[in-house]
Backbone as a chain_set.jsonl record, in Angstrom:
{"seq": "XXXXXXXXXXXXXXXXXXXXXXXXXXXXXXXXXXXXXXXXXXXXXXXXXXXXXXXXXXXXXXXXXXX", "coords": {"N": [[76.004, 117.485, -56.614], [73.606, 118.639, -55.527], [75.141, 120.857, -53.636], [76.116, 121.99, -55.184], [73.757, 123.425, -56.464], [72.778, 124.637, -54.245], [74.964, 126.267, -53.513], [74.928, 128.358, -55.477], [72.145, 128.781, -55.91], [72.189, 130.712, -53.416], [74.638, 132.216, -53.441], [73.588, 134.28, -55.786], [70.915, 134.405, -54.816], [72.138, 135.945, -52.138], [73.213, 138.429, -53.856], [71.222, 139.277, -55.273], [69.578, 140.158, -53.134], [71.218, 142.083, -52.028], [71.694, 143.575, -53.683], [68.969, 145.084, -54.03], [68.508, 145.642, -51.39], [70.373, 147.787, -50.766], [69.63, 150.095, -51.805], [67.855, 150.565, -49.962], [69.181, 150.75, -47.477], [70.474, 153.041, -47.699], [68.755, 154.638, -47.769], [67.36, 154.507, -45.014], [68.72, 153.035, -43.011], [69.124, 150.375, -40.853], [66.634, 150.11, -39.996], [64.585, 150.165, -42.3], [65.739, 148.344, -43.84], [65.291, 146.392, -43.186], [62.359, 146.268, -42.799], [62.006, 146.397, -45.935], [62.524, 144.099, -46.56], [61.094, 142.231, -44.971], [58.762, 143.251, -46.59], [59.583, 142.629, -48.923], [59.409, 139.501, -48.512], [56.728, 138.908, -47.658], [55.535, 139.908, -50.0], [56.105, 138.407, -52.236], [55.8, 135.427, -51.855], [52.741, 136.053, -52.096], [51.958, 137.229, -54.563], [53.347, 135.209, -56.214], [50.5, 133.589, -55.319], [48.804, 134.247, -56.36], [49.382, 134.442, -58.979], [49.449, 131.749, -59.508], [46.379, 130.881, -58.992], [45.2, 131.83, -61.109], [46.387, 131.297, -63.137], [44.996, 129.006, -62.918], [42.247, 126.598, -63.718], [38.368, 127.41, -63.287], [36.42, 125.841, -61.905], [34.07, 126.029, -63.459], [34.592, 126.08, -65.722], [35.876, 123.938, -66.121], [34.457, 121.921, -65.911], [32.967, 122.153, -68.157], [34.614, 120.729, -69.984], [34.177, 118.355, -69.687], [32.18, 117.528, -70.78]], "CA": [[75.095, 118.317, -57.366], [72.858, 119.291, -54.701], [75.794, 121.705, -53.178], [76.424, 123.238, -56.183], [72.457, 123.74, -56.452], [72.918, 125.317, -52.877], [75.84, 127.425, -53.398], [74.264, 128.98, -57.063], [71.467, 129.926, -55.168], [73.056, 131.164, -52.108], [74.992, 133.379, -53.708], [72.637, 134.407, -56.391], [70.24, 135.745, -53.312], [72.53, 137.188, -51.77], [73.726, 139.638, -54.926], [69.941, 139.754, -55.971], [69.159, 140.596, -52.016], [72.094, 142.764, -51.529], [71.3, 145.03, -54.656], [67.928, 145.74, -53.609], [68.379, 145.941, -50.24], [71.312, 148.572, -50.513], [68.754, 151.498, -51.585], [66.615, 150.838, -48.401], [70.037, 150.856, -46.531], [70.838, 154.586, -47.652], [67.376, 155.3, -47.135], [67.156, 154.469, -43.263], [69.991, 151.887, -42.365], [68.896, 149.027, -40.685], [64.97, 149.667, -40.315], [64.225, 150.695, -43.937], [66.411, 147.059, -44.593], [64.245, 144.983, -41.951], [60.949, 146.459, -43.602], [62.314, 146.389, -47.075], [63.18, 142.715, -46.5], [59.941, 141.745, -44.96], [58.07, 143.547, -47.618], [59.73, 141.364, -49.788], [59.04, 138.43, -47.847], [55.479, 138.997, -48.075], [55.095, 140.197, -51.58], [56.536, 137.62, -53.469], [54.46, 134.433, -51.625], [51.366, 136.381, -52.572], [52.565, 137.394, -55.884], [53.466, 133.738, -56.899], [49.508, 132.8, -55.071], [47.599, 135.337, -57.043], [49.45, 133.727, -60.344], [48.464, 130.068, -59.431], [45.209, 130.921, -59.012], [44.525, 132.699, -61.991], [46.413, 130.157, -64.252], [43.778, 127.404, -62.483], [40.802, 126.37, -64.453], [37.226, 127.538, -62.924], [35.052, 125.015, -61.739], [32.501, 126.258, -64.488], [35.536, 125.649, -67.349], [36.282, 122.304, -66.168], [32.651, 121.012, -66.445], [32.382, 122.326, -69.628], [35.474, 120.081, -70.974], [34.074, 117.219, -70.152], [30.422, 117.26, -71.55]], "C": [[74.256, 119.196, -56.43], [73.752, 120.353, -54.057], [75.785, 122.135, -53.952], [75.08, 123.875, -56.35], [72.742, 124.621, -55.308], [73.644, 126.714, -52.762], [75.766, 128.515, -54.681], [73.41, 129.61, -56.045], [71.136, 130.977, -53.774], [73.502, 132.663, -52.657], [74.267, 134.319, -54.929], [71.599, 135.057, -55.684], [70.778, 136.558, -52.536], [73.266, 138.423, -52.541], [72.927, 140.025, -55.308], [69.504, 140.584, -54.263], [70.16, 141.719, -51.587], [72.228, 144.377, -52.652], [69.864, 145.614, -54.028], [67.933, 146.226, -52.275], [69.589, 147.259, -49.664], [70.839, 150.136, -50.745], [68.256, 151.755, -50.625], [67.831, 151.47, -47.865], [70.856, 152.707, -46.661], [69.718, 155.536, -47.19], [67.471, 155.516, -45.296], [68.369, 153.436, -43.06], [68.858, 150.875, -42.026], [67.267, 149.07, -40.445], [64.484, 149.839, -41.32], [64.883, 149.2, -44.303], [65.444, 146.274, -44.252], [62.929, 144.837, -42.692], [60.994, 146.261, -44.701], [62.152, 144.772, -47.256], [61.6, 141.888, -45.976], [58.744, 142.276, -45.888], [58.067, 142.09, -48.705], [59.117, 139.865, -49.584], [57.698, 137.954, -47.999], [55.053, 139.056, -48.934], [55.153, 138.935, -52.485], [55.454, 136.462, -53.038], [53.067, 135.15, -52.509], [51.323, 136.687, -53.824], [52.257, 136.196, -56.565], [51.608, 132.917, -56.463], [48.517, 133.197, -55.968], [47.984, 134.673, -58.47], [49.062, 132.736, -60.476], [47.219, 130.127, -59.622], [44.701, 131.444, -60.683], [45.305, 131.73, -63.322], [45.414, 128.693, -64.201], [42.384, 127.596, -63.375], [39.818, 126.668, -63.664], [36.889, 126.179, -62.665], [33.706, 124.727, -63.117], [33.42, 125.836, -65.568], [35.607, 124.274, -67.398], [35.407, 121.588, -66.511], [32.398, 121.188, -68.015], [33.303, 121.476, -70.722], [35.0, 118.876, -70.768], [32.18, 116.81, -70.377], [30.76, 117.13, -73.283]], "O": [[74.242, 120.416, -56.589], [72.932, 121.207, -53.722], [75.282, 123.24, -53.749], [75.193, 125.099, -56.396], [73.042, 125.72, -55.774], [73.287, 127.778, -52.256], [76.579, 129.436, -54.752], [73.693, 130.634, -55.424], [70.193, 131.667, -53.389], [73.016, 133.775, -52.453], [74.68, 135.467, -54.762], [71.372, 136.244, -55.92], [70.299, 137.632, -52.172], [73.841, 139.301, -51.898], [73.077, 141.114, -55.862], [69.085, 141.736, -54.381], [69.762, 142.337, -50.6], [72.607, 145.539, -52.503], [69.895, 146.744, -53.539], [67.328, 147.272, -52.042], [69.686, 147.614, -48.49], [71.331, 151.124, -50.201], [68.088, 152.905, -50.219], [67.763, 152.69, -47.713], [71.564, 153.294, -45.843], [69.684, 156.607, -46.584], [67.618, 156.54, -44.628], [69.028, 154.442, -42.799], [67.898, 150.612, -42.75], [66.639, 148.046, -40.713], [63.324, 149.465, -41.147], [64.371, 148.811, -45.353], [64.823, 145.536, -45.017], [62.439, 143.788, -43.109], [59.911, 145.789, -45.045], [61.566, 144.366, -48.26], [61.114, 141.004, -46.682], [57.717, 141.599, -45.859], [57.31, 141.19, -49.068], [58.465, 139.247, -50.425], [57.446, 136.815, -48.392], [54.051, 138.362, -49.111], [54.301, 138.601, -53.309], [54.381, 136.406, -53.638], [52.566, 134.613, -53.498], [50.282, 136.247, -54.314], [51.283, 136.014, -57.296], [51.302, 131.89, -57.069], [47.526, 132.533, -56.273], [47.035, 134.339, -59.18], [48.319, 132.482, -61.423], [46.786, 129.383, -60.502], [43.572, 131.168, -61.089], [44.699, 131.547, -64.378], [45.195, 127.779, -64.997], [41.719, 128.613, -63.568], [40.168, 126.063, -62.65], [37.252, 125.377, -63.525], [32.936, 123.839, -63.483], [32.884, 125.132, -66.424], [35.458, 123.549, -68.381], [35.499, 120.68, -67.337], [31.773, 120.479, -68.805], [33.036, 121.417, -71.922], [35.318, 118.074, -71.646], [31.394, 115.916, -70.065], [29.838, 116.952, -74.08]]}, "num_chains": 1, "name": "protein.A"}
């Protein structure tokens, strides 16, 4: 199970990484990919931190559920 888990999202990134990354690559070739690719890299972590946070309860909400 765990290989097939592996090889789903294996290839799955690389057809989701290989579409996006094929505009940069007409754009500039290989530094427009590098930057494109570490864009990505960066974006998404912070992306997915900025949603955690903002689905998290306050401090001030939480107190108020248990009074």
């Amino acid at each position: 199970m765990a290989s097939a888990l592996y090889l789903m999202f294996y290839y799955f990134g690389s057809a989701a990484g290989g579409f996006y990354l094929l505009y940069w690559w007409g754009r500039g070739n290989w530094p427009a990919v590098v930057a494109a690719a570490v864009a990505a890299l960066l974006l998404i972590p912070g992306l997915l931190y900025a949603l955690r946070r903002r689905n998290l309860p306050s401090d001030l909400d939480s107190s108020r559920q248990h009074c």
